[in-house]
Amino acid sequence: MSKLFVTGRQKLSGEVCVQGAKNSALPILAATLLTNGENTIHNCPQLSDIEASVRILRYLGCDVRRCGKTLLVKSDDVDKYDIPDELMRKTRSSIVFLGAVLARTGKARLTFPGGCEIGPRPIDLHLKALRKMGVVIKEKHGFLECEAPKGLCGAKITLSFPSVGATEDIMIAACLANGTTTIINAAREPEICDLADFLSECGAQIYGAGEGVIIIDGVGRLDCTNHTIIPDRIVAATLMACAAVTGSSITLKGIVSNHIASTVPVFEDAGCTVKISRGNLKFSAPQQLESMKTIRTMPYPGFPTDAQAPLLAASCVARGTTVFVENIFENRYRHTTELVRMGANIHTEGKVAVIEGVSSLYGAKVQATDLRGAAALIVAGLCAEGVTEIGGIKYLERGYEGLELILSKLGANIKKI
Ligand code: EPZ
């Protein structure tokens, strides 16, 4: 199992082109199942979660080819509707294939996607919505047997929580349904808008993406398109955290400013300066970070839960107290025990984590247990005295494309062995 070795206290400098958004590419790849012809998807990051989705597409009968950061996906020969357990379990986000397979074939058979390190990850909102759209769903022995005997029908669906995955599943299922689907209390994340843009480019009739109410008028067919994935706002926040803890100035290229409107002010509270112009973000950090005050994770446009771990790591060496309130997932503080091993002063109680800044962290042997927790340990390693050995970097590779190479190019002393 490879590990990362980070020798801290190296300044970073230079510029980075931010990778395409994992959480936009995943639902868009599922949505290609609905189209005729060959889709060209640009700026698709090379990640294990993306490869897991490609394996599912190929299993279902799609022809998928990768040329660098571009994926070519042709779904004309899709001939299956069941996704085997070993493919479903690779990534939690595979549940978004449910709506796509149903829309394409009228039935679906797949296992419950596993929970994961950050919480049980229920799918009740997905199933309740699809049942309203005429899907008969039998849950047995961990399998979902789904069928839409009269085809998918438009419905008015109110989500009790603006679930990203449920919103995506419904949007995809609704594109080819009979009639109109209205999603009330829909998720507003930028990845929802990117999926809506992709589907609209293919001929779908979707209105209101990015707002709380999304309306989809079902159409007869969707045709392939040429689409470029939006930049990854969580990777951008992670890179800013790396610069913040090393007192560095870096430039991030390919930024959409309103996608990071809730994370930039946190860095500014900590004393960093951020200037954005024409898609480029100039970031510079002070030698000593100030407290980030109180950060509550919320659905977009609130502070993103996925940025909590890397920014919590940065707050460990800020002057004063920082408080995080994790409102989205039940178990998203597992990285704090590893940060404490590096000398951080953190107390967690349920949703709340209280961080008392310390003057320095110290290199240690630590273990990542989830994707964003792995990023947090790198942030901590970059400012720790000595060498930090990070295990479990398979989690990192789910969502960060060559992060250690990017940081090394910026001047960090980081090696994968
Ligand atoms: C997406 O997960 C992202 N994953 C997550 O990113 C992200 O943290 C999350 O949205 C919130 O922004 C992808 O897009 C692939 P949710 P998703 O449905 O869709 C509860 C990362 O690090 N819920 O908005 O699973 C759920 O338990 C990953 O890149 C139900 O109760 O998130 C959670 O508490 C981690 N019932 C909350 O809603 C349901 O049917 C938010 O979940 C669905 C969700």
Short mmCIF file of C-alpha atoms and ligand atoms in Angstrom, two decimals:
data_model
loop_
_atom_site.label_atom_id
_atom_site.label_comp_id
_atom_site.label_asym_id
_atom_site.label_seq_id
_atom_site.Cartn_x
_atom_site.Cartn_y
_atom_site.Cartn_z
CA MET A 1 0.00 0.00 0.00
CA SER A 2 1.62 3.29 -1.00
CA LYS A 3 2.02 6.08 1.51
CA LEU A 4 2.76 9.78 1.31
CA PHE A 5 5.75 11.28 3.10
CA VAL A 6 5.43 15.04 3.68
CA THR A 7 8.28 17.14 5.06
CA GLY A 8 6.66 20.29 6.40
CA ARG A 9 7.47 23.99 6.40
CA GLN A 10 8.29 24.35 2.72
CA LYS A 11 6.88 27.48 1.11
CA LEU A 12 4.72 27.03 -1.97
CA SER A 13 4.70 29.22 -5.06
CA GLY A 14 3.49 29.09 -8.65
CA GLU A 15 0.21 28.43 -10.36
CA VAL A 16 -2.15 25.44 -10.66
CA CYS A 17 -4.93 24.65 -13.08
CA VAL A 18 -7.81 23.30 -10.97
CA GLN A 19 -9.07 19.85 -12.05
CA GLY A 20 -12.61 19.17 -13.29
CA ALA A 21 -15.23 18.59 -10.60
CA LYS A 22 -15.57 14.95 -9.55
CA ASN A 23 -19.10 15.55 -8.25
CA SER A 24 -20.16 17.02 -11.57
CA ALA A 25 -18.53 14.39 -13.80
CA LEU A 26 -20.13 11.47 -11.91
CA PRO A 27 -23.82 12.35 -12.49
CA ILE A 28 -23.05 13.55 -16.04
CA LEU A 29 -21.46 10.19 -16.88
CA ALA A 30 -24.57 8.43 -15.57
CA ALA A 31 -26.76 10.76 -17.65
CA THR A 32 -24.97 9.74 -20.89
CA LEU A 33 -27.04 6.53 -20.65
CA LEU A 34 -30.03 8.54 -21.86
CA THR A 35 -28.44 9.86 -25.05
CA ASN A 36 -28.08 8.68 -28.65
CA GLY A 37 -24.68 8.98 -30.28
CA GLU A 38 -21.26 9.71 -28.81
CA ASN A 39 -20.84 12.29 -26.02
CA THR A 40 -17.56 14.17 -25.63
CA ILE A 41 -16.94 15.08 -21.99
CA HIS A 42 -13.95 17.43 -21.53
CA ASN A 43 -12.07 18.25 -18.29
CA CYS A 44 -12.99 14.90 -16.78
CA PRO A 45 -10.50 14.23 -13.96
CA GLN A 46 -8.63 10.91 -13.77
CA LEU A 47 -9.86 9.56 -10.43
CA SER A 48 -10.74 6.13 -9.05
CA ASP A 49 -14.35 7.24 -8.52
CA ILE A 50 -14.56 8.23 -12.20
CA GLU A 51 -13.03 4.91 -13.26
CA ALA A 52 -15.64 3.10 -11.14
CA SER A 53 -18.40 4.91 -13.07
CA VAL A 54 -16.71 4.09 -16.38
CA ARG A 55 -16.68 0.40 -15.39
CA ILE A 56 -20.42 0.55 -14.73
CA LEU A 57 -21.07 2.24 -18.09
CA ARG A 58 -19.01 -0.40 -19.92
CA TYR A 59 -20.77 -3.20 -18.04
CA LEU A 60 -24.14 -1.80 -19.15
CA GLY A 61 -22.98 -1.84 -22.77
CA CYS A 62 -21.54 1.64 -23.34
CA ASP A 63 -18.42 2.28 -25.38
CA VAL A 64 -16.17 4.54 -23.28
CA ARG A 65 -12.75 5.80 -24.40
CA ARG A 66 -10.46 8.23 -22.62
CA CYS A 67 -8.17 10.67 -24.45
CA GLY A 68 -6.33 12.53 -21.69
CA LYS A 69 -8.90 14.57 -19.79
CA THR A 70 -11.61 13.88 -22.38
CA LEU A 71 -14.01 10.93 -22.15
CA LEU A 72 -15.93 9.74 -25.23
CA VAL A 73 -19.11 7.90 -24.21
CA LYS A 74 -21.45 6.12 -26.64
CA SER A 75 -24.53 4.52 -25.10
CA ASP A 76 -26.37 3.26 -28.23
CA ASP A 77 -25.75 -0.39 -27.38
CA VAL A 78 -26.86 -0.38 -23.75
CA ASP A 79 -28.42 -3.80 -23.17
CA LYS A 80 -28.41 -4.32 -19.41
CA TYR A 81 -30.30 -2.89 -16.46
CA ASP A 82 -28.60 -4.64 -13.55
CA ILE A 83 -25.43 -3.37 -11.88
CA PRO A 84 -23.49 -6.05 -10.01
CA ASP A 85 -22.62 -5.58 -6.36
CA GLU A 86 -18.88 -5.35 -6.88
CA LEU A 87 -19.38 -2.40 -9.23
CA MET A 88 -22.02 -0.68 -7.05
CA ARG A 89 -19.89 -0.87 -3.95
CA LYS A 90 -16.88 0.87 -5.45
CA THR A 91 -18.33 4.29 -4.83
CA ARG A 92 -21.32 5.67 -2.95
CA SER A 93 -22.23 7.95 -5.81
CA SER A 94 -23.18 4.97 -8.02
CA ILE A 95 -26.75 5.38 -6.74
CA VAL A 96 -27.12 8.14 -9.34
CA PHE A 97 -27.15 5.34 -11.95
CA LEU A 98 -30.57 4.28 -10.61
CA GLY A 99 -32.44 7.14 -12.24
CA ALA A 100 -30.39 6.84 -15.43
CA VAL A 101 -30.87 3.07 -15.89
CA LEU A 102 -34.61 3.43 -15.18
CA ALA A 103 -34.93 6.27 -17.68
CA ARG A 104 -33.06 4.25 -20.31
CA THR A 105 -34.52 0.74 -19.81
CA GLY A 106 -37.63 1.13 -17.62
CA LYS A 107 -36.16 -1.15 -14.97
CA ALA A 108 -33.13 -1.46 -12.71
CA ARG A 109 -31.61 -4.02 -10.38
CA LEU A 110 -28.82 -2.92 -8.13
CA THR A 111 -27.54 -3.34 -4.62
CA PHE A 112 -27.89 -0.76 -1.94
CA PRO A 113 -24.77 1.41 -2.26
CA GLY A 114 -22.60 0.92 0.81
CA GLY A 115 -22.53 3.43 3.59
CA CYS A 116 -19.13 4.93 3.93
CA GLU A 117 -16.68 6.41 6.37
CA ILE A 118 -18.60 9.66 6.82
CA GLY A 119 -22.03 8.27 7.60
CA PRO A 120 -24.76 5.72 6.76
CA ARG A 121 -25.62 7.51 3.46
CA PRO A 122 -29.34 6.54 3.25
CA ILE A 123 -31.22 6.70 -0.08
CA ASP A 124 -34.78 7.05 1.21
CA LEU A 125 -35.26 10.40 -0.56
CA HIS A 126 -34.22 8.83 -3.89
CA LEU A 127 -36.62 5.89 -3.49
CA LYS A 128 -39.58 7.97 -2.28
CA ALA A 129 -39.24 10.28 -5.29
CA LEU A 130 -38.90 7.47 -7.84
CA ARG A 131 -41.97 5.72 -6.39
CA LYS A 132 -43.90 8.98 -6.98
CA MET A 133 -42.73 8.79 -10.60
CA GLY A 134 -44.36 5.38 -11.01
CA VAL A 135 -41.44 3.12 -10.16
CA VAL A 136 -42.29 -0.09 -8.31
CA ILE A 137 -39.34 -0.77 -5.98
CA LYS A 138 -38.86 -4.01 -4.08
CA GLU A 139 -36.10 -4.01 -1.47
CA LYS A 140 -34.86 -7.51 -0.74
CA HIS A 141 -31.64 -9.01 0.62
CA GLY A 142 -29.77 -5.75 -0.01
CA PHE A 143 -30.96 -5.58 -3.60
CA LEU A 144 -33.29 -3.05 -5.20
CA GLU A 145 -35.59 -4.52 -7.86
CA CYS A 146 -37.13 -1.57 -9.71
CA GLU A 147 -39.59 -1.45 -12.57
CA ALA A 148 -41.71 1.28 -14.16
CA PRO A 149 -44.52 -0.80 -15.72
CA LYS A 150 -46.16 2.24 -17.25
CA GLY A 151 -42.90 4.08 -17.88
CA LEU A 152 -41.66 6.96 -15.73
CA CYS A 153 -44.31 9.62 -15.09
CA GLY A 154 -43.73 13.25 -14.17
CA ALA A 155 -44.58 14.09 -10.55
CA LYS A 156 -44.41 16.92 -8.02
CA ILE A 157 -41.70 15.99 -5.54
CA THR A 158 -40.84 17.86 -2.35
CA LEU A 159 -37.49 16.88 -0.84
CA SER A 160 -37.39 17.00 2.97
CA PHE A 161 -33.67 17.82 2.60
CA PRO A 162 -32.01 19.40 -0.48
CA SER A 163 -30.13 16.18 -1.19
CA VAL A 164 -27.60 16.55 -4.04
CA GLY A 165 -27.79 12.92 -5.13
CA ALA A 166 -31.57 12.70 -4.89
CA THR A 167 -31.95 15.91 -6.91
CA GLU A 168 -29.62 14.50 -9.59
CA ASP A 169 -31.36 11.11 -9.67
CA ILE A 170 -34.78 12.76 -10.12
CA MET A 171 -33.53 15.21 -12.77
CA ILE A 172 -32.08 12.38 -14.84
CA ALA A 173 -35.12 10.12 -14.40
CA ALA A 174 -37.47 12.99 -15.33
CA CYS A 175 -35.84 13.95 -18.67
CA LEU A 176 -37.52 11.16 -20.65
CA ALA A 177 -40.57 10.74 -18.37
CA ASN A 178 -44.16 11.28 -19.52
CA GLY A 179 -45.18 14.74 -18.37
CA THR A 180 -43.65 17.34 -16.08
CA THR A 181 -41.65 16.79 -12.90
CA THR A 182 -41.27 19.54 -10.30
CA ILE A 183 -38.61 19.23 -7.61
CA ILE A 184 -39.27 21.44 -4.59
CA ASN A 185 -36.44 22.08 -2.12
CA ALA A 186 -33.97 20.92 -4.76
CA ALA A 187 -30.21 21.05 -4.12
CA ARG A 188 -28.60 24.19 -5.61
CA GLU A 189 -24.96 23.05 -5.86
CA PRO A 190 -22.96 24.12 -8.96
CA GLU A 191 -22.74 20.43 -9.89
CA ILE A 192 -26.56 20.37 -10.20
CA CYS A 193 -26.35 23.29 -12.66
CA ASP A 194 -23.59 21.57 -14.63
CA LEU A 195 -25.72 18.41 -14.91
CA ALA A 196 -28.71 20.53 -16.01
CA ASP A 197 -26.51 22.26 -18.62
CA PHE A 198 -25.36 18.88 -19.96
CA LEU A 199 -28.92 17.53 -20.14
CA SER A 200 -30.22 20.73 -21.77
CA GLU A 201 -27.42 20.56 -24.37
CA CYS A 202 -28.72 17.04 -25.13
CA GLY A 203 -32.24 18.38 -25.67
CA ALA A 204 -33.81 18.09 -22.20
CA GLN A 205 -36.29 20.74 -21.06
CA ILE A 206 -35.04 21.78 -17.60
CA TYR A 207 -35.80 25.07 -15.87
CA GLY A 208 -34.65 26.51 -12.54
CA ALA A 209 -31.47 24.51 -11.85
CA GLY A 210 -29.54 26.33 -9.12
CA GLU A 211 -32.78 27.50 -7.55
CA GLY A 212 -34.91 25.71 -4.95
CA VAL A 213 -37.49 24.61 -7.54
CA ILE A 214 -36.50 22.73 -10.70
CA ILE A 215 -39.04 21.89 -13.43
CA ILE A 216 -38.35 19.20 -16.02
CA ASP A 217 -40.67 18.61 -19.01
CA GLY A 218 -40.12 15.06 -20.28
CA VAL A 219 -39.06 14.77 -23.95
CA GLY A 220 -38.95 11.87 -26.40
CA ARG A 221 -35.21 11.55 -26.87
CA LEU A 222 -31.86 13.06 -25.97
CA ASP A 223 -28.92 13.39 -28.34
CA CYS A 224 -25.22 13.38 -27.57
CA THR A 225 -23.33 16.59 -26.92
CA ASN A 226 -19.90 18.06 -26.31
CA HIS A 227 -19.57 19.25 -22.68
CA THR A 228 -16.82 20.63 -20.45
CA ILE A 229 -17.00 19.82 -16.74
CA ILE A 230 -16.84 22.79 -14.32
CA PRO A 231 -13.75 23.19 -12.11
CA ASP A 232 -13.70 21.44 -8.73
CA ARG A 233 -14.51 23.99 -6.02
CA ILE A 234 -13.47 21.60 -3.24
CA VAL A 235 -10.04 21.00 -4.80
CA ALA A 236 -9.69 24.80 -5.06
CA ALA A 237 -10.50 25.16 -1.34
CA THR A 238 -8.03 22.39 -0.51
CA LEU A 239 -5.21 24.09 -2.46
CA MET A 240 -5.98 27.38 -0.71
CA ALA A 241 -5.72 25.57 2.64
CA CYS A 242 -2.29 24.20 1.59
CA ALA A 243 -1.08 27.73 0.81
CA ALA A 244 -2.71 29.13 3.95
CA VAL A 245 -0.76 26.88 6.34
CA THR A 246 2.59 27.49 4.63
CA GLY A 247 2.36 31.30 4.46
CA SER A 248 2.46 31.00 0.68
CA SER A 249 1.22 32.90 -2.36
CA ILE A 250 -0.15 30.79 -5.22
CA THR A 251 -2.39 31.31 -8.25
CA LEU A 252 -5.30 28.99 -9.08
CA LYS A 253 -6.39 29.00 -12.72
CA GLY A 254 -9.86 28.09 -13.99
CA ILE A 255 -11.92 29.29 -11.05
CA VAL A 256 -15.66 30.14 -11.07
CA SER A 257 -15.85 32.81 -8.37
CA ASN A 258 -19.45 32.27 -7.25
CA HIS A 259 -18.71 28.54 -6.71
CA ILE A 260 -16.22 29.42 -3.95
CA ALA A 261 -18.09 32.43 -2.54
CA SER A 262 -18.67 30.62 0.77
CA THR A 263 -15.09 29.40 1.30
CA VAL A 264 -13.07 32.51 0.35
CA PRO A 265 -14.43 34.65 3.25
CA VAL A 266 -13.21 32.02 5.74
CA PHE A 267 -9.65 32.40 4.45
CA GLU A 268 -10.02 36.20 4.52
CA ASP A 269 -11.16 36.00 8.16
CA ALA A 270 -7.94 34.08 8.80
CA GLY A 271 -5.90 36.94 7.33
CA CYS A 272 -5.39 35.69 3.77
CA THR A 273 -5.90 37.89 0.72
CA VAL A 274 -7.80 36.57 -2.29
CA LYS A 275 -8.08 38.35 -5.63
CA ILE A 276 -10.14 36.83 -8.45
CA SER A 277 -10.09 38.11 -12.02
CA ARG A 278 -11.02 36.44 -15.29
CA GLY A 279 -11.10 32.98 -13.77
CA ASN A 280 -7.74 33.27 -12.01
CA LEU A 281 -7.48 33.42 -8.22
CA LYS A 282 -4.42 35.01 -6.59
CA PHE A 283 -4.10 33.75 -3.01
CA SER A 284 -1.62 34.90 -0.40
CA ALA A 285 -1.37 33.91 3.23
CA PRO A 286 0.13 35.69 6.24
CA GLN A 287 2.95 34.08 8.22
CA GLN A 288 0.46 33.42 11.04
CA LEU A 289 -3.20 32.59 10.41
CA GLU A 290 -5.90 34.14 12.55
CA SER A 291 -8.87 32.14 13.84
CA MET A 292 -11.52 31.29 11.21
CA LYS A 293 -14.18 32.11 13.84
CA THR A 294 -17.22 29.75 13.49
CA ILE A 295 -17.88 27.68 10.35
CA ARG A 296 -21.21 25.90 9.83
CA THR A 297 -21.47 23.43 6.94
CA MET A 298 -24.70 23.93 5.00
CA PRO A 299 -26.24 23.03 1.63
CA TYR A 300 -25.05 25.32 -1.18
CA PRO A 301 -24.67 28.29 -1.21
CA GLY A 302 -23.60 27.72 2.42
CA PHE A 303 -20.13 26.51 3.43
CA PRO A 304 -19.56 23.09 1.77
CA THR A 305 -19.21 20.04 4.03
CA ASP A 306 -16.51 18.68 1.70
CA ALA A 307 -14.25 21.65 2.55
CA GLN A 308 -14.63 21.14 6.32
CA ALA A 309 -11.76 18.68 6.78
CA PRO A 310 -9.02 20.58 4.88
CA LEU A 311 -9.99 23.90 6.47
CA LEU A 312 -10.24 22.34 9.93
CA ALA A 313 -6.66 21.16 9.46
CA ALA A 314 -5.60 24.71 8.60
CA SER A 315 -7.38 26.08 11.68
CA CYS A 316 -5.16 23.88 13.91
CA VAL A 317 -2.28 26.37 13.49
CA ALA A 318 -4.39 29.54 13.48
CA ARG A 319 -4.08 31.96 16.41
CA GLY A 320 -7.09 31.55 18.73
CA THR A 321 -10.18 29.35 18.68
CA THR A 322 -12.09 28.11 15.62
CA VAL A 323 -15.42 26.28 15.89
CA PHE A 324 -16.83 23.98 13.19
CA VAL A 325 -20.45 22.78 13.12
CA GLU A 326 -20.90 19.82 10.72
CA ASN A 327 -24.59 19.90 9.80
CA ILE A 328 -24.59 17.56 6.79
CA PHE A 329 -22.96 14.25 7.71
CA GLU A 330 -23.04 12.29 10.96
CA ASN A 331 -19.47 11.11 11.16
CA ARG A 332 -17.22 13.58 9.42
CA TYR A 333 -14.62 14.33 12.15
CA ARG A 334 -12.57 11.15 11.93
CA HIS A 335 -9.54 13.11 10.70
CA THR A 336 -9.41 15.00 14.03
CA THR A 337 -7.98 12.02 15.95
CA GLU A 338 -5.08 11.88 13.48
CA LEU A 339 -4.57 15.64 13.68
CA VAL A 340 -4.40 15.36 17.49
CA ARG A 341 -1.60 12.80 17.04
CA MET A 342 0.26 15.59 15.21
CA GLY A 343 -0.15 17.93 18.20
CA ALA A 344 -3.45 19.64 17.32
CA ASN A 345 -5.75 20.75 20.14
CA ILE A 346 -9.24 19.64 19.05
CA HIS A 347 -12.35 18.68 21.02
CA THR A 348 -15.34 17.21 19.19
CA GLU A 349 -18.81 16.72 20.61
CA GLY A 350 -21.47 15.51 18.10
CA LYS A 351 -21.71 18.07 15.31
CA VAL A 352 -19.28 20.49 16.96
CA ALA A 353 -15.50 20.62 16.79
CA VAL A 354 -13.58 23.22 18.83
CA ILE A 355 -10.03 23.87 17.66
CA GLU A 356 -7.57 25.79 19.86
CA GLY A 357 -4.75 26.94 17.58
CA VAL A 358 -1.25 25.70 18.48
CA SER A 359 2.09 27.23 17.47
CA SER A 360 3.15 24.14 15.59
CA LEU A 361 2.14 20.61 14.54
CA TYR A 362 4.65 17.77 14.50
CA GLY A 363 5.17 15.09 11.88
CA ALA A 364 3.70 11.68 12.81
CA LYS A 365 2.49 8.42 11.29
CA VAL A 366 -1.19 9.01 10.48
CA GLN A 367 -3.91 7.14 8.64
CA ALA A 368 -6.56 8.56 6.29
CA THR A 369 -10.04 7.08 6.62
CA ASP A 370 -11.97 9.07 4.03
CA LEU A 371 -11.43 11.27 0.99
CA ARG A 372 -11.46 14.76 2.51
CA GLY A 373 -9.83 13.52 5.71
CA ALA A 374 -6.87 12.42 3.60
CA ALA A 375 -6.61 15.95 2.19
CA ALA A 376 -6.73 17.33 5.74
CA LEU A 377 -3.71 15.23 6.74
CA ILE A 378 -1.73 16.59 3.79
CA VAL A 379 -2.61 20.16 4.80
CA ALA A 380 -1.39 19.39 8.33
CA GLY A 381 1.76 17.66 7.07
CA LEU A 382 2.69 20.71 4.98
CA CYS A 383 3.01 22.91 8.08
CA ALA A 384 4.22 20.30 10.60
CA GLU A 385 7.77 20.18 11.88
CA GLY A 386 9.47 17.06 10.51
CA VAL A 387 8.06 14.27 8.36
CA THR A 388 4.43 13.09 8.32
CA GLU A 389 3.75 9.59 6.97
CA ILE A 390 0.20 9.31 5.61
CA GLY A 391 -1.37 5.88 5.02
CA GLY A 392 -4.70 5.17 3.30
CA ILE A 393 -4.04 7.40 0.31
CA LYS A 394 -6.39 5.27 -1.79
CA TYR A 395 -9.03 7.55 -0.31
CA LEU A 396 -7.18 10.61 -1.65
CA GLU A 397 -7.07 9.15 -5.16
CA ARG A 398 -10.87 8.95 -5.21
CA GLY A 399 -11.17 12.71 -5.54
CA TYR A 400 -7.80 14.42 -6.07
CA GLU A 401 -6.00 14.06 -9.38
CA GLY A 402 -2.26 13.88 -8.65
CA LEU A 403 -2.38 16.20 -5.63
CA GLU A 404 1.09 15.17 -4.47
CA LEU A 405 2.54 16.00 -7.92
CA ILE A 406 0.78 19.36 -7.96
CA LEU A 407 2.07 20.23 -4.48
CA SER A 408 5.56 19.02 -5.35
CA LYS A 409 5.58 21.31 -8.41
CA LEU A 410 4.58 24.19 -6.12
CA GLY A 411 7.62 23.49 -3.95
CA ALA A 412 6.33 21.09 -1.30
CA ASN A 413 8.53 18.22 -0.15
CA ILE A 414 6.02 15.40 -0.67
CA LYS A 415 6.67 11.90 -1.99
CA LYS A 416 4.48 8.89 -2.71
CA ILE A 417 6.23 5.63 -1.82
C1 EPZ B 1 -22.96 14.58 -2.56
O1 EPZ B 1 -23.22 13.40 -1.81
C2 EPZ B 1 -21.47 14.59 -2.79
N1 EPZ B 1 -21.07 13.41 -3.55
C3 EPZ B 1 -20.74 14.62 -1.45
O2 EPZ B 1 -19.35 14.71 -1.73
C4 EPZ B 1 -21.17 15.88 -0.70
O3 EPZ B 1 -20.55 15.89 0.56
C5 EPZ B 1 -22.70 15.88 -0.54
O4 EPZ B 1 -23.33 15.76 -1.84
C6 EPZ B 1 -23.21 17.13 0.14
O5 EPZ B 1 -22.84 18.24 -0.61
C7 EPZ B 1 -21.27 13.39 -4.88
O6 EPZ B 1 -21.78 14.33 -5.47
C8 EPZ B 1 -20.80 12.18 -5.61
P1 EPZ B 1 -26.68 14.35 -0.08
P2 EPZ B 1 -24.75 12.91 -1.59
O7 EPZ B 1 -27.64 13.41 -0.68
O8 EPZ B 1 -25.51 13.16 -2.81
C9 EPZ B 1 -28.87 12.73 3.77
C10 EPZ B 1 -17.09 14.14 -1.51
O9 EPZ B 1 -16.32 14.25 -0.55
N2 EPZ B 1 -29.68 11.94 2.84
O10 EPZ B 1 -26.80 15.82 -0.36
O11 EPZ B 1 -24.73 11.55 -1.02
C11 EPZ B 1 -27.44 12.20 3.85
O12 EPZ B 1 -27.35 11.16 4.78
C12 EPZ B 1 -18.50 13.62 -1.30
O13 EPZ B 1 -16.82 14.46 -2.71
C13 EPZ B 1 -30.77 11.24 3.34
O14 EPZ B 1 -31.06 11.27 4.53
O15 EPZ B 1 -25.19 13.93 -0.45
C14 EPZ B 1 -26.67 13.40 4.29
O16 EPZ B 1 -26.75 13.52 5.70
C15 EPZ B 1 -18.74 13.20 0.15
N3 EPZ B 1 -31.52 10.50 2.47
C16 EPZ B 1 -27.42 14.57 3.65
O17 EPZ B 1 -28.71 14.06 3.29
C17 EPZ B 1 -31.23 10.43 1.13
O18 EPZ B 1 -31.96 9.76 0.38
C18 EPZ B 1 -26.74 15.12 2.42
O19 EPZ B 1 -26.66 14.07 1.50
C19 EPZ B 1 -30.11 11.15 0.65
C20 EPZ B 1 -29.35 11.90 1.52
#
